[in-house]
């Protein structure tokens, strides 16, 4: 009985705590660091089909605008009914700088884990079905230091096989895939 109770409390807490224990936020994060244009280089997910061709999370992040209220307006290209469409999603800030909530197919946590002048690594965790998506985005197509090592190790740590990492760096827009 005690074990059961402990287990259920543990499960209940998992959602609340997991983002803090498994997903460190980029240190000294300020939102201005991530505004501007981006190119999506890599995507991977605990359910690989969601980032494969036709998957709901196969999205190309192309830009971020900081809104007056501190939220982020994020632009994505996404294929819908065979067409490449531009969509805007709002990442709402939380008390933790670098961590946002994000409504897409349910509620998600969006965490900027690493940000440099050249790249950013994002961890997206969905409450629905506990889906995790790891993303690597670069400022420029010619960037050589794209944080690959950190992205690789974080992806493995999240239980995603490196074999399932999708390389999108050669796909300039979603309709050229
Ligand atoms: C996000 O940006 C798009 C494109 O500029 C704009 O149409 C939309 O109104 C913006 N959303 C918010 C909430 O500011």
JSON list of C-alpha atoms and ligand atoms in Angstrom, two decimals:
[
{"chain": "A", "resi": 1, "resn": "UNK", "atom": "CA", "xyz": [0.00, 0.00, 0.00]},
{"chain": "A", "resi": 2, "resn": "UNK", "atom": "CA", "xyz": [2.74, 2.34, 0.96]},
{"chain": "A", "resi": 3, "resn": "UNK", "atom": "CA", "xyz": [4.63, 1.50, -2.20]},
{"chain": "A", "resi": 4, "resn": "UNK", "atom": "CA", "xyz": [1.57, 2.16, -4.34]},
{"chain": "A", "resi": 5, "resn": "UNK", "atom": "CA", "xyz": [0.98, 5.49, -2.73]},
{"chain": "A", "resi": 6, "resn": "UNK", "atom": "CA", "xyz": [4.60, 6.43, -3.19]},
{"chain": "A", "resi": 7, "resn": "UNK", "atom": "CA", "xyz": [4.44, 5.37, -6.82]},
{"chain": "A", "resi": 8, "resn": "UNK", "atom": "CA", "xyz": [1.38, 7.42, -7.62]},
{"chain": "A", "resi": 9, "resn": "UNK", "atom": "CA", "xyz": [2.76, 10.47, -5.86]},
{"chain": "A", "resi": 10, "resn": "UNK", "atom": "CA", "xyz": [5.96, 9.91, -7.80]},
{"chain": "A", "resi": 11, "resn": "UNK", "atom": "CA", "xyz": [4.11, 9.72, -11.10]},
{"chain": "A", "resi": 12, "resn": "UNK", "atom": "CA", "xyz": [2.13, 12.82, -10.30]},
{"chain": "A", "resi": 13, "resn": "UNK", "atom": "CA", "xyz": [5.30, 14.71, -9.57]},
{"chain": "A", "resi": 14, "resn": "UNK", "atom": "CA", "xyz": [7.12, 13.45, -12.62]},
{"chain": "A", "resi": 15, "resn": "UNK", "atom": "CA", "xyz": [5.48, 15.94, -14.96]},
{"chain": "A", "resi": 16, "resn": "UNK", "atom": "CA", "xyz": [6.11, 18.81, -12.60]},
{"chain": "A", "resi": 17, "resn": "UNK", "atom": "CA", "xyz": [9.72, 17.97, -11.96]},
{"chain": "A", "resi": 18, "resn": "UNK", "atom": "CA", "xyz": [11.07, 16.31, -15.04]},
{"chain": "A", "resi": 19, "resn": "UNK", "atom": "CA", "xyz": [11.68, 19.51, -16.94]},
{"chain": "A", "resi": 20, "resn": "UNK", "atom": "CA", "xyz": [13.82, 20.78, -14.11]},
{"chain": "A", "resi": 21, "resn": "UNK", "atom": "CA", "xyz": [15.89, 17.66, -13.57]},
{"chain": "A", "resi": 22, "resn": "UNK", "atom": "CA", "xyz": [16.43, 16.52, -17.16]},
{"chain": "A", "resi": 23, "resn": "UNK", "atom": "CA", "xyz": [16.41, 19.79, -19.04]},
{"chain": "A", "resi": 24, "resn": "UNK", "atom": "CA", "xyz": [18.83, 22.41, -17.81]},
{"chain": "A", "resi": 25, "resn": "UNK", "atom": "CA", "xyz": [18.07, 25.89, -19.10]},
{"chain": "A", "resi": 26, "resn": "UNK", "atom": "CA", "xyz": [20.76, 27.84, -20.92]},
{"chain": "A", "resi": 27, "resn": "UNK", "atom": "CA", "xyz": [22.64, 29.79, -18.26]},
{"chain": "A", "resi": 28, "resn": "UNK", "atom": "CA", "xyz": [22.16, 33.60, -18.19]},
{"chain": "A", "resi": 29, "resn": "UNK", "atom": "CA", "xyz": [19.40, 33.32, -20.80]},
{"chain": "A", "resi": 30, "resn": "UNK", "atom": "CA", "xyz": [18.00, 36.57, -22.15]},
{"chain": "A", "resi": 31, "resn": "UNK", "atom": "CA", "xyz": [15.30, 36.42, -24.84]},
{"chain": "A", "resi": 32, "resn": "UNK", "atom": "CA", "xyz": [17.10, 38.89, -27.11]},
{"chain": "A", "resi": 33, "resn": "UNK", "atom": "CA", "xyz": [19.68, 36.13, -27.69]},
{"chain": "A", "resi": 34, "resn": "UNK", "atom": "CA", "xyz": [17.18, 34.05, -29.64]},
{"chain": "A", "resi": 35, "resn": "UNK", "atom": "CA", "xyz": [15.35, 36.67, -31.67]},
{"chain": "A", "resi": 36, "resn": "UNK", "atom": "CA", "xyz": [15.94, 36.89, -35.41]},
{"chain": "A", "resi": 37, "resn": "UNK", "atom": "CA", "xyz": [16.14, 34.29, -38.12]},
{"chain": "A", "resi": 38, "resn": "UNK", "atom": "CA", "xyz": [16.95, 30.59, -37.75]},
{"chain": "A", "resi": 39, "resn": "UNK", "atom": "CA", "xyz": [17.50, 27.46, -39.83]},
{"chain": "A", "resi": 40, "resn": "UNK", "atom": "CA", "xyz": [16.42, 24.09, -38.45]},
{"chain": "A", "resi": 41, "resn": "UNK", "atom": "CA", "xyz": [19.31, 21.60, -38.67]},
{"chain": "A", "resi": 42, "resn": "UNK", "atom": "CA", "xyz": [18.25, 18.53, -36.65]},
{"chain": "A", "resi": 43, "resn": "UNK", "atom": "CA", "xyz": [15.10, 17.11, -35.15]},
{"chain": "A", "resi": 44, "resn": "UNK", "atom": "CA", "xyz": [14.61, 13.94, -33.10]},
{"chain": "A", "resi": 45, "resn": "UNK", "atom": "CA", "xyz": [11.76, 12.58, -31.01]},
{"chain": "A", "resi": 46, "resn": "UNK", "atom": "CA", "xyz": [10.88, 9.76, -28.65]},
{"chain": "A", "resi": 47, "resn": "UNK", "atom": "CA", "xyz": [8.28, 8.85, -31.28]},
{"chain": "A", "resi": 48, "resn": "UNK", "atom": "CA", "xyz": [10.43, 9.09, -34.43]},
{"chain": "A", "resi": 49, "resn": "UNK", "atom": "CA", "xyz": [7.41, 9.23, -36.75]},
{"chain": "A", "resi": 50, "resn": "UNK", "atom": "CA", "xyz": [6.47, 12.74, -35.59]},
{"chain": "A", "resi": 51, "resn": "UNK", "atom": "CA", "xyz": [9.63, 14.25, -37.12]},
{"chain": "A", "resi": 52, "resn": "UNK", "atom": "CA", "xyz": [9.66, 12.09, -40.21]},
{"chain": "A", "resi": 53, "resn": "UNK", "atom": "CA", "xyz": [8.17, 13.30, -43.49]},
{"chain": "A", "resi": 54, "resn": "UNK", "atom": "CA", "xyz": [4.52, 14.10, -42.87]},
{"chain": "A", "resi": 55, "resn": "UNK", "atom": "CA", "xyz": [4.95, 14.11, -39.07]},
{"chain": "A", "resi": 56, "resn": "UNK", "atom": "CA", "xyz": [3.29, 16.82, -37.00]},
{"chain": "A", "resi": 57, "resn": "UNK", "atom": "CA", "xyz": [6.57, 17.96, -35.45]},
{"chain": "A", "resi": 58, "resn": "UNK", "atom": "CA", "xyz": [8.55, 18.15, -38.68]},
{"chain": "A", "resi": 59, "resn": "UNK", "atom": "CA", "xyz": [8.64, 21.93, -38.53]},
{"chain": "A", "resi": 60, "resn": "UNK", "atom": "CA", "xyz": [11.26, 24.36, -39.72]},
{"chain": "A", "resi": 61, "resn": "UNK", "atom": "CA", "xyz": [11.76, 27.22, -37.30]},
{"chain": "A", "resi": 62, "resn": "UNK", "atom": "CA", "xyz": [12.57, 30.30, -39.36]},
{"chain": "A", "resi": 63, "resn": "UNK", "atom": "CA", "xyz": [12.32, 33.19, -36.92]},
{"chain": "A", "resi": 64, "resn": "UNK", "atom": "CA", "xyz": [11.60, 34.45, -33.41]},
{"chain": "A", "resi": 65, "resn": "UNK", "atom": "CA", "xyz": [10.20, 37.84, -32.42]},
{"chain": "A", "resi": 66, "resn": "UNK", "atom": "CA", "xyz": [10.15, 39.06, -28.81]},
{"chain": "A", "resi": 67, "resn": "UNK", "atom": "CA", "xyz": [6.77, 40.52, -27.86]},
{"chain": "A", "resi": 68, "resn": "UNK", "atom": "CA", "xyz": [6.25, 43.41, -25.42]},
{"chain": "A", "resi": 69, "resn": "UNK", "atom": "CA", "xyz": [4.91, 41.07, -22.74]},
{"chain": "A", "resi": 70, "resn": "UNK", "atom": "CA", "xyz": [8.03, 38.90, -22.83]},
{"chain": "A", "resi": 71, "resn": "UNK", "atom": "CA", "xyz": [6.47, 36.09, -24.82]},
{"chain": "A", "resi": 72, "resn": "UNK", "atom": "CA", "xyz": [7.99, 34.89, -28.09]},
{"chain": "A", "resi": 73, "resn": "UNK", "atom": "CA", "xyz": [6.28, 34.82, -31.47]},
{"chain": "A", "resi": 74, "resn": "UNK", "atom": "CA", "xyz": [7.84, 31.87, -33.26]},
{"chain": "A", "resi": 75, "resn": "UNK", "atom": "CA", "xyz": [7.55, 31.34, -37.02]},
{"chain": "A", "resi": 76, "resn": "UNK", "atom": "CA", "xyz": [7.50, 27.81, -38.42]},
{"chain": "A", "resi": 77, "resn": "UNK", "atom": "CA", "xyz": [7.26, 26.36, -41.89]},
{"chain": "A", "resi": 78, "resn": "UNK", "atom": "CA", "xyz": [5.26, 23.19, -41.90]},
{"chain": "A", "resi": 79, "resn": "UNK", "atom": "CA", "xyz": [3.89, 20.97, -44.60]},
{"chain": "A", "resi": 80, "resn": "UNK", "atom": "CA", "xyz": [0.12, 20.77, -44.63]},
{"chain": "A", "resi": 81, "resn": "UNK", "atom": "CA", "xyz": [-1.87, 18.95, -47.32]},
{"chain": "A", "resi": 82, "resn": "UNK", "atom": "CA", "xyz": [1.24, 18.89, -49.44]},
{"chain": "A", "resi": 83, "resn": "UNK", "atom": "CA", "xyz": [1.80, 22.65, -49.22]},
{"chain": "A", "resi": 84, "resn": "UNK", "atom": "CA", "xyz": [4.44, 24.53, -47.27]},
{"chain": "A", "resi": 85, "resn": "UNK", "atom": "CA", "xyz": [2.65, 26.89, -44.91]},
{"chain": "A", "resi": 86, "resn": "UNK", "atom": "CA", "xyz": [3.93, 29.52, -42.51]},
{"chain": "A", "resi": 87, "resn": "UNK", "atom": "CA", "xyz": [2.54, 29.38, -38.97]},
{"chain": "A", "resi": 88, "resn": "UNK", "atom": "CA", "xyz": [3.01, 31.55, -35.92]},
{"chain": "A", "resi": 89, "resn": "UNK", "atom": "CA", "xyz": [3.00, 30.15, -32.41]},
{"chain": "A", "resi": 90, "resn": "UNK", "atom": "CA", "xyz": [3.32, 31.96, -29.13]},
{"chain": "A", "resi": 91, "resn": "UNK", "atom": "CA", "xyz": [5.80, 30.66, -26.57]},
{"chain": "A", "resi": 92, "resn": "UNK", "atom": "CA", "xyz": [4.61, 31.98, -23.22]},
{"chain": "A", "resi": 93, "resn": "UNK", "atom": "CA", "xyz": [7.28, 32.81, -20.70]},
{"chain": "A", "resi": 94, "resn": "UNK", "atom": "CA", "xyz": [7.43, 31.04, -17.35]},
{"chain": "A", "resi": 95, "resn": "UNK", "atom": "CA", "xyz": [9.18, 32.08, -14.13]},
{"chain": "A", "resi": 96, "resn": "UNK", "atom": "CA", "xyz": [12.33, 30.41, -15.41]},
{"chain": "A", "resi": 97, "resn": "UNK", "atom": "CA", "xyz": [14.16, 32.47, -18.05]},
{"chain": "A", "resi": 98, "resn": "UNK", "atom": "CA", "xyz": [14.64, 30.26, -21.11]},
{"chain": "A", "resi": 99, "resn": "UNK", "atom": "CA", "xyz": [11.65, 28.03, -20.38]},
{"chain": "A", "resi": 100, "resn": "UNK", "atom": "CA", "xyz": [8.32, 28.65, -22.10]},
{"chain": "A", "resi": 101, "resn": "UNK", "atom": "CA", "xyz": [4.98, 26.92, -22.42]},
{"chain": "A", "resi": 102, "resn": "UNK", "atom": "CA", "xyz": [3.82, 26.28, -25.91]},
{"chain": "A", "resi": 103, "resn": "UNK", "atom": "CA", "xyz": [0.45, 25.15, -27.22]},
{"chain": "A", "resi": 104, "resn": "UNK", "atom": "CA", "xyz": [0.81, 22.75, -30.11]},
{"chain": "A", "resi": 105, "resn": "UNK", "atom": "CA", "xyz": [-1.22, 19.55, -30.16]},
{"chain": "A", "resi": 106, "resn": "UNK", "atom": "CA", "xyz": [-1.71, 20.12, -26.44]},
{"chain": "A", "resi": 107, "resn": "UNK", "atom": "CA", "xyz": [0.51, 21.77, -23.89]},
{"chain": "A", "resi": 108, "resn": "UNK", "atom": "CA", "xyz": [4.28, 21.63, -24.23]},
{"chain": "A", "resi": 109, "resn": "UNK", "atom": "CA", "xyz": [7.28, 22.92, -22.36]},
{"chain": "A", "resi": 110, "resn": "UNK", "atom": "CA", "xyz": [9.80, 24.61, -24.64]},
{"chain": "A", "resi": 111, "resn": "UNK", "atom": "CA", "xyz": [13.25, 25.03, -23.13]},
{"chain": "A", "resi": 112, "resn": "UNK", "atom": "CA", "xyz": [16.24, 26.78, -24.64]},
{"chain": "A", "resi": 113, "resn": "UNK", "atom": "CA", "xyz": [19.03, 24.55, -23.34]},
{"chain": "A", "resi": 114, "resn": "UNK", "atom": "CA", "xyz": [21.91, 26.22, -25.06]},
{"chain": "A", "resi": 115, "resn": "UNK", "atom": "CA", "xyz": [22.22, 29.46, -26.98]},
{"chain": "A", "resi": 116, "resn": "UNK", "atom": "CA", "xyz": [25.29, 30.86, -28.69]},
{"chain": "A", "resi": 117, "resn": "UNK", "atom": "CA", "xyz": [25.78, 33.34, -31.52]},
{"chain": "A", "resi": 118, "resn": "UNK", "atom": "CA", "xyz": [25.71, 30.40, -33.92]},
{"chain": "A", "resi": 119, "resn": "UNK", "atom": "CA", "xyz": [23.13, 27.91, -32.72]},
{"chain": "A", "resi": 120, "resn": "UNK", "atom": "CA", "xyz": [20.44, 27.03, -30.20]},
{"chain": "A", "resi": 121, "resn": "UNK", "atom": "CA", "xyz": [19.31, 23.70, -28.77]},
{"chain": "A", "resi": 122, "resn": "UNK", "atom": "CA", "xyz": [15.65, 23.39, -27.83]},
{"chain": "A", "resi": 123, "resn": "UNK", "atom": "CA", "xyz": [13.92, 20.68, -25.83]},
{"chain": "A", "resi": 124, "resn": "UNK", "atom": "CA", "xyz": [10.18, 20.38, -26.38]},
{"chain": "A", "resi": 125, "resn": "UNK", "atom": "CA", "xyz": [8.25, 18.19, -24.01]},
{"chain": "A", "resi": 126, "resn": "UNK", "atom": "CA", "xyz": [4.61, 17.44, -24.59]},
{"chain": "A", "resi": 127, "resn": "UNK", "atom": "CA", "xyz": [2.29, 16.61, -21.77]},
{"chain": "A", "resi": 128, "resn": "UNK", "atom": "CA", "xyz": [0.20, 14.47, -24.10]},
{"chain": "A", "resi": 129, "resn": "UNK", "atom": "CA", "xyz": [1.76, 11.03, -24.39]},
{"chain": "A", "resi": 130, "resn": "UNK", "atom": "CA", "xyz": [4.96, 12.40, -22.84]},
{"chain": "A", "resi": 131, "resn": "UNK", "atom": "CA", "xyz": [6.48, 13.07, -26.25]},
{"chain": "A", "resi": 132, "resn": "UNK", "atom": "CA", "xyz": [9.92, 14.66, -26.25]},
{"chain": "A", "resi": 133, "resn": "UNK", "atom": "CA", "xyz": [11.41, 16.45, -29.25]},
{"chain": "A", "resi": 134, "resn": "UNK", "atom": "CA", "xyz": [14.99, 17.70, -29.36]},
{"chain": "A", "resi": 135, "resn": "UNK", "atom": "CA", "xyz": [15.85, 20.43, -31.86]},
{"chain": "A", "resi": 136, "resn": "UNK", "atom": "CA", "xyz": [19.03, 21.97, -33.14]},
{"chain": "A", "resi": 137, "resn": "UNK", "atom": "CA", "xyz": [18.76, 25.27, -35.00]},
{"chain": "A", "resi": 138, "resn": "UNK", "atom": "CA", "xyz": [21.56, 27.36, -36.50]},
{"chain": "A", "resi": 139, "resn": "UNK", "atom": "CA", "xyz": [21.85, 31.02, -37.43]},
{"chain": "A", "resi": 140, "resn": "UNK", "atom": "CA", "xyz": [23.47, 30.40, -40.75]},
{"chain": "A", "resi": 141, "resn": "UNK", "atom": "CA", "xyz": [23.65, 27.52, -43.19]},
{"chain": "A", "resi": 142, "resn": "UNK", "atom": "CA", "xyz": [27.42, 27.80, -43.25]},
{"chain": "A", "resi": 143, "resn": "UNK", "atom": "CA", "xyz": [27.88, 27.61, -39.48]},
{"chain": "A", "resi": 144, "resn": "UNK", "atom": "CA", "xyz": [30.54, 25.09, -38.57]},
{"chain": "A", "resi": 145, "resn": "UNK", "atom": "CA", "xyz": [30.07, 25.08, -34.79]},
{"chain": "A", "resi": 146, "resn": "UNK", "atom": "CA", "xyz": [26.46, 24.02, -34.44]},
{"chain": "A", "resi": 147, "resn": "UNK", "atom": "CA", "xyz": [26.67, 22.47, -30.99]},
{"chain": "A", "resi": 148, "resn": "UNK", "atom": "CA", "xyz": [26.44, 18.98, -32.36]},
{"chain": "A", "resi": 149, "resn": "UNK", "atom": "CA", "xyz": [28.16, 17.30, -29.38]},
{"chain": "A", "resi": 150, "resn": "UNK", "atom": "CA", "xyz": [25.80, 18.76, -26.83]},
{"chain": "A", "resi": 151, "resn": "UNK", "atom": "CA", "xyz": [22.77, 18.09, -29.02]},
{"chain": "A", "resi": 152, "resn": "UNK", "atom": "CA", "xyz": [23.85, 14.49, -29.52]},
{"chain": "A", "resi": 153, "resn": "UNK", "atom": "CA", "xyz": [24.40, 13.81, -25.82]},
{"chain": "A", "resi": 154, "resn": "UNK", "atom": "CA", "xyz": [21.18, 15.52, -24.77]},
{"chain": "A", "resi": 155, "resn": "UNK", "atom": "CA", "xyz": [19.21, 13.54, -27.36]},
{"chain": "A", "resi": 156, "resn": "UNK", "atom": "CA", "xyz": [20.67, 10.26, -26.02]},
{"chain": "A", "resi": 157, "resn": "UNK", "atom": "CA", "xyz": [19.98, 11.32, -22.44]},
{"chain": "A", "resi": 158, "resn": "UNK", "atom": "CA", "xyz": [16.34, 11.85, -23.36]},
{"chain": "A", "resi": 159, "resn": "UNK", "atom": "CA", "xyz": [16.15, 8.22, -24.46]},
{"chain": "A", "resi": 160, "resn": "UNK", "atom": "CA", "xyz": [16.17, 8.96, -28.19]},
{"chain": "A", "resi": 161, "resn": "UNK", "atom": "CA", "xyz": [18.36, 6.84, -30.46]},
{"chain": "A", "resi": 162, "resn": "UNK", "atom": "CA", "xyz": [20.92, 8.89, -32.42]},
{"chain": "A", "resi": 163, "resn": "UNK", "atom": "CA", "xyz": [19.89, 6.81, -35.44]},
{"chain": "A", "resi": 164, "resn": "UNK", "atom": "CA", "xyz": [16.54, 8.59, -35.30]},
{"chain": "A", "resi": 165, "resn": "UNK", "atom": "CA", "xyz": [17.98, 12.09, -35.63]},
{"chain": "A", "resi": 166, "resn": "UNK", "atom": "CA", "xyz": [16.60, 13.70, -38.79]},
{"chain": "A", "resi": 167, "resn": "UNK", "atom": "CA", "xyz": [18.97, 15.96, -40.67]},
{"chain": "A", "resi": 168, "resn": "UNK", "atom": "CA", "xyz": [17.10, 18.90, -42.17]},
{"chain": "A", "resi": 169, "resn": "UNK", "atom": "CA", "xyz": [20.09, 21.13, -42.81]},
{"chain": "A", "resi": 170, "resn": "UNK", "atom": "CA", "xyz": [19.93, 20.45, -46.54]},
{"chain": "A", "resi": 171, "resn": "UNK", "atom": "CA", "xyz": [16.20, 21.17, -46.75]},
{"chain": "A", "resi": 172, "resn": "UNK", "atom": "CA", "xyz": [15.90, 24.89, -47.25]},
{"chain": "A", "resi": 173, "resn": "UNK", "atom": "CA", "xyz": [12.11, 24.94, -47.09]},
{"chain": "A", "resi": 174, "resn": "UNK", "atom": "CA", "xyz": [9.62, 22.29, -46.29]},
{"chain": "A", "resi": 175, "resn": "UNK", "atom": "CA", "xyz": [8.30, 22.06, -49.83]},
{"chain": "A", "resi": 176, "resn": "UNK", "atom": "CA", "xyz": [11.70, 21.22, -51.26]},
{"chain": "A", "resi": 177, "resn": "UNK", "atom": "CA", "xyz": [11.97, 17.98, -49.28]},
{"chain": "B", "resi": 1, "resn": "LIG", "atom": "C1", "xyz": [3.11, 36.95, -34.68]},
{"chain": "B", "resi": 1, "resn": "LIG", "atom": "O1", "xyz": [3.72, 37.41, -35.88]},
{"chain": "B", "resi": 1, "resn": "LIG", "atom": "C2", "xyz": [2.87, 37.41, -37.02]},
{"chain": "B", "resi": 1, "resn": "LIG", "atom": "C3", "xyz": [3.68, 37.86, -38.21]},
{"chain": "B", "resi": 1, "resn": "LIG", "atom": "O2", "xyz": [4.26, 39.08, -37.99]},
{"chain": "B", "resi": 1, "resn": "LIG", "atom": "C4", "xyz": [1.66, 38.31, -36.77]},
{"chain": "B", "resi": 1, "resn": "LIG", "atom": "O3", "xyz": [0.78, 38.23, -37.86]},
{"chain": "B", "resi": 1, "resn": "LIG", "atom": "C5", "xyz": [0.95, 37.87, -35.49]},
{"chain": "B", "resi": 1, "resn": "LIG", "atom": "O4", "xyz": [-0.10, 38.77, -35.20]},
{"chain": "B", "resi": 1, "resn": "LIG", "atom": "C6", "xyz": [1.93, 37.83, -34.33]},
{"chain": "B", "resi": 1, "resn": "LIG", "atom": "N1", "xyz": [1.25, 37.35, -33.13]},
{"chain": "B", "resi": 1, "resn": "LIG", "atom": "C7", "xyz": [1.24, 38.05, -31.99]},
{"chain": "B", "resi": 1, "resn": "LIG", "atom": "C8", "xyz": [0.45, 37.48, -30.87]},
{"chain": "B", "resi": 1, "resn": "LIG", "atom": "O5", "xyz": [1.87, 39.08, -31.86]}
]
